[in-house]
Amino acid sequence: MKDESTNQKKSRITDIIKILKEEYPNSSCSLKYESPFQLLVATILSAQCTDERVNKVTSVLFEKYSNAESFRKLSNEQIEKEIFSTGFYRNKAKSIKNISEEICEKYDGIVPKTLESLVKLRGVGRKTANVVLGNAFNIPGLVVDTHVIRIANLLKFVITKNAVVIERELSKIIEKKEWTNFGHLCIDHGRAVCIARKPNCVKCGISNYCPSKI
DNA sequence: CTCCCGATAT
DNA sequence: ATATCAGGAG
């Protein structure tokens, strides 16, 4: 596994994706939303928080406030109270308030559909932008979250925690049409088998492709 | 790099 | 007690 070439990486990750697809055939976004804006808010809330908890919060939240216009009218304190249990609630409330204003003023209430525009929104980084592009707009988005960072390193496709570098390196070896699903597969696999605290290599279907196999 | 931060599993 | 959860800004 020394000095693996780009073509060798392409071949290995293609095999890995094929296996993961068989293991997680229904892999998809686990956040609940009914519009690009709702997915944007849910993804901001998902930072360092389980999707399960985010869904509990948003199921109540989106019932009361469904779009950028309605969120814009809320105070930071009102938003904080609603999202408190997701953690980082001050920063998240500030971000939600801000993107609601920006989207109303600059984009007429419509969430922009490019990575560059999304990332310019305060509180929206590449990870969140790629989630929205891939899931709400069906535009390939390579999400590099905590699971992708961990799994890409264990598989030795990269040796860095830098998300921008990982996104760049993975984009070279994964077909564009697979970008969005790759994120979902890593999240499913990361939650069920390649768990952060204790990877379950015995039950791992791609352990034969993993240099870190215990 | 640090800070933001509650909920949960171990 | 501690690590971890679909991160982002300074």
Coordinates of C-alpha atoms (C1' of nucleotides) in Angstrom, one line a residue:
Chain A
M1 CA 0.0 0.0 0.0
K2 CA 3.0 2.3 -0.4
D3 CA 2.9 5.2 -2.9
E4 CA -0.5 4.3 -4.2
S5 CA -1.1 6.0 -7.5
T6 CA -4.2 8.0 -8.4
N7 CA -5.4 5.3 -10.7
Q8 CA -5.0 2.7 -7.9
K9 CA -6.9 5.0 -5.5
K10 CA -9.7 5.4 -8.1
S11 CA -9.9 1.6 -8.5
R12 CA -9.9 1.0 -4.7
I13 CA -12.5 3.6 -3.9
T14 CA -14.7 2.5 -6.8
D15 CA -14.8 -1.0 -5.3
I16 CA -15.4 0.4 -1.8
I17 CA -18.3 2.5 -3.0
K18 CA -19.8 -0.5 -4.8
I19 CA -19.7 -2.5 -1.6
L20 CA -21.1 0.3 0.6
K21 CA -24.0 0.7 -1.9
E22 CA -24.8 -2.9 -1.4
E23 CA -24.7 -2.6 2.3
Y24 CA -26.6 0.7 2.5
P25 CA -29.0 0.6 -0.5
N26 CA -31.3 3.3 1.0
S27 CA -28.5 5.6 2.0
S28 CA -29.8 9.2 2.0
C29 CA -30.0 12.5 3.8
S30 CA -31.4 11.8 7.3
L31 CA -32.3 15.4 8.1
K32 CA -36.0 16.3 7.7
Y33 CA -36.8 19.2 5.5
E34 CA -39.4 20.4 3.0
S35 CA -37.4 23.1 1.2
P36 CA -33.8 24.1 0.4
F37 CA -34.0 26.7 3.1
Q38 CA -35.2 24.2 5.7
L39 CA -32.3 21.9 4.8
L40 CA -29.9 24.8 5.2
V41 CA -31.2 25.6 8.7
A42 CA -31.2 21.9 9.6
T43 CA -27.6 21.5 8.4
I44 CA -26.5 24.5 10.4
L45 CA -28.1 22.9 13.5
S46 CA -26.4 19.6 12.8
A47 CA -23.0 20.8 13.8
Q48 CA -21.7 18.7 16.7
C49 CA -25.2 17.3 17.2
T50 CA -27.0 14.1 16.1
D51 CA -29.4 14.3 13.2
E52 CA -31.9 12.6 15.5
R53 CA -31.9 15.6 17.9
V54 CA -31.9 18.1 15.0
N55 CA -35.0 16.5 13.6
K56 CA -36.8 16.7 17.0
V57 CA -36.1 20.4 17.1
T58 CA -36.9 21.2 13.5
S59 CA -40.1 19.2 13.5
V60 CA -41.4 21.8 16.0
L61 CA -39.5 24.7 14.6
F62 CA -40.6 24.4 10.9
E63 CA -44.2 24.0 12.0
K64 CA -44.1 27.6 13.3
Y65 CA -41.6 29.1 10.9
S66 CA -41.1 27.6 7.5
N67 CA -39.1 30.0 5.3
A68 CA -36.5 32.8 5.3
E69 CA -39.2 35.5 5.6
S70 CA -40.7 34.1 8.8
F71 CA -37.3 33.4 10.4
R72 CA -36.2 36.9 9.6
K73 CA -38.8 38.3 11.9
L74 CA -37.5 36.4 14.9
S75 CA -35.0 37.8 17.4
N76 CA -31.8 36.0 18.2
E77 CA -33.2 35.2 21.6
Q78 CA -36.4 33.6 20.2
I79 CA -34.3 31.4 17.9
E80 CA -31.9 30.5 20.7
K81 CA -34.8 29.3 22.8
E82 CA -36.1 27.0 20.0
I83 CA -32.8 25.4 19.1
F84 CA -31.2 25.4 22.6
S85 CA -30.9 21.6 22.9
T86 CA -28.7 21.3 19.7
G87 CA -25.8 23.0 21.4
F88 CA -23.7 26.0 20.2
Y89 CA -27.1 27.7 20.3
R90 CA -25.9 31.3 20.3
N91 CA -23.7 30.9 17.2
K92 CA -26.3 28.8 15.5
A93 CA -29.1 31.3 16.2
K94 CA -26.9 34.1 15.0
S95 CA -26.2 32.2 11.8
I96 CA -29.8 31.4 11.1
K97 CA -30.9 34.9 11.7
N98 CA -28.2 36.2 9.5
I99 CA -28.8 33.8 6.6
S100 CA -32.5 34.6 6.7
E101 CA -31.8 38.3 6.3
E102 CA -29.2 37.8 3.6
I103 CA -31.3 35.4 1.6
C104 CA -34.3 37.7 1.8
E105 CA -32.3 40.8 0.9
K106 CA -29.8 39.5 -1.7
Y107 CA -31.7 36.5 -3.1
D108 CA -35.3 37.5 -2.9
G109 CA -36.0 34.7 -0.3
I110 CA -34.6 32.0 -2.5
V111 CA -31.6 29.9 -1.4
P112 CA -28.8 30.4 -4.0
K113 CA -27.7 27.3 -6.0
T114 CA -23.9 27.7 -6.2
L115 CA -21.2 26.7 -3.8
E116 CA -19.6 30.2 -4.0
S117 CA -22.9 31.9 -3.1
L118 CA -23.7 29.5 -0.3
V119 CA -20.3 29.8 1.3
K120 CA -20.6 33.6 1.4
L121 CA -23.5 33.3 3.8
R122 CA -22.3 33.8 7.4
G123 CA -22.3 30.5 9.2
V124 CA -22.3 28.4 6.0
G125 CA -19.1 26.6 5.3
R126 CA -18.2 24.1 2.5
K127 CA -19.7 21.1 4.3
T128 CA -23.1 22.8 4.8
A129 CA -23.1 24.2 1.3
N130 CA -22.4 20.8 -0.2
V131 CA -25.2 19.2 1.8
V132 CA -27.6 21.7 0.4
L133 CA -26.3 21.4 -3.2
G134 CA -26.4 17.6 -3.2
N135 CA -29.7 17.0 -1.4
A136 CA -31.9 20.0 -2.2
F137 CA -30.7 20.8 -5.7
N138 CA -29.3 17.6 -7.0
I139 CA -26.0 19.3 -7.8
P140 CA -23.0 17.0 -7.0
G141 CA -21.6 18.1 -3.6
L142 CA -18.7 16.3 -1.9
V143 CA -19.5 16.6 1.8
V144 CA -16.5 16.3 4.1
D145 CA -17.9 16.0 7.6
T146 CA -16.5 14.3 10.7
H147 CA -17.3 10.8 9.3
V148 CA -15.7 11.4 5.9
I149 CA -12.7 12.9 7.6
R150 CA -12.3 9.8 9.8
I151 CA -13.0 7.2 7.2
A152 CA -10.9 8.8 4.4
N153 CA -8.0 8.9 6.8
L154 CA -8.4 5.3 8.0
L155 CA -8.6 4.2 4.4
K156 CA -5.4 6.2 3.8
F157 CA -6.9 8.1 0.8
V158 CA -5.6 11.2 2.7
I159 CA -3.4 11.8 5.8
T160 CA -4.9 15.1 7.0
K161 CA -7.8 16.5 9.0
N162 CA -8.0 19.5 6.7
A163 CA -11.5 19.3 5.1
V164 CA -10.6 21.5 2.1
V165 CA -7.6 19.2 1.2
I166 CA -9.7 16.1 1.7
E167 CA -12.5 17.5 -0.5
R168 CA -9.9 18.3 -3.2
E169 CA -8.2 14.8 -3.0
L170 CA -11.4 12.9 -3.0
S171 CA -12.9 14.8 -5.9
K172 CA -10.0 13.6 -8.0
I173 CA -10.7 9.9 -7.4
I174 CA -14.5 9.8 -7.0
E175 CA -16.8 10.2 -10.0
K176 CA -18.8 13.4 -9.8
K177 CA -22.1 11.6 -10.0
E178 CA -21.2 9.7 -6.8
W179 CA -20.2 12.7 -4.7
T180 CA -23.4 13.2 -2.9
N181 CA -24.0 9.5 -2.2
F182 CA -20.5 9.0 -1.0
G183 CA -21.2 11.4 1.9
H184 CA -24.3 9.5 2.8
L185 CA -22.5 6.1 2.6
C186 CA -19.7 7.3 4.9
I187 CA -22.2 8.6 7.4
D188 CA -24.2 5.4 7.4
H189 CA -21.0 3.3 7.6
G190 CA -19.5 5.6 10.2
R191 CA -22.6 5.4 12.4
A192 CA -23.2 1.7 12.1
V193 CA -19.7 0.1 11.7
C194 CA -16.7 2.4 11.4
I195 CA -17.7 4.1 14.7
A196 CA -15.4 6.9 15.9
R197 CA -14.9 5.5 19.4
K198 CA -14.5 1.9 18.3
P199 CA -14.5 0.8 14.7
N200 CA -16.0 -2.6 14.3
C201 CA -13.6 -4.0 11.7
V202 CA -15.0 -7.6 12.2
K203 CA -18.3 -6.5 10.8
C204 CA -16.9 -4.2 8.2
G205 CA -17.6 -5.1 4.6
I206 CA -14.7 -3.0 3.2
S207 CA -12.0 -4.1 5.7
N208 CA -10.1 -5.9 2.9
Y209 CA -9.6 -2.4 1.3
C210 CA -8.6 -0.8 4.6
P211 CA -5.0 -0.3 5.6
S212 CA -6.1 0.5 9.2
K213 CA -8.0 -2.8 9.7
I214 CA -7.3 -4.1 13.2
Chain B
dC1 C1' -5.2 26.7 17.0
dT2 C1' -9.3 28.0 20.2
dC3 C1' -13.9 28.9 21.1
dC4 C1' -18.7 27.9 20.9
dC5 C1' -22.1 24.1 23.9
dG6 C1' -26.2 20.6 25.1
dA7 C1' -27.3 15.5 24.9
dT8 C1' -25.9 11.0 25.0
dA9 C1' -23.2 6.6 25.1
dT10 C1' -19.4 4.4 27.2
Chain C
dA1 C1' -15.4 11.6 33.7
dT2 C1' -14.8 11.7 28.8
dA3 C1' -15.5 11.3 23.9
dT4 C1' -18.5 12.2 20.3
dC5 C1' -22.3 14.0 17.6
dA6 C1' -23.7 15.4 9.2
dG7 C1' -19.1 22.6 11.8
dG8 C1' -17.8 27.4 11.3
dA9 C1' -15.5 31.7 12.6
dG10 C1' -11.7 34.3 14.5

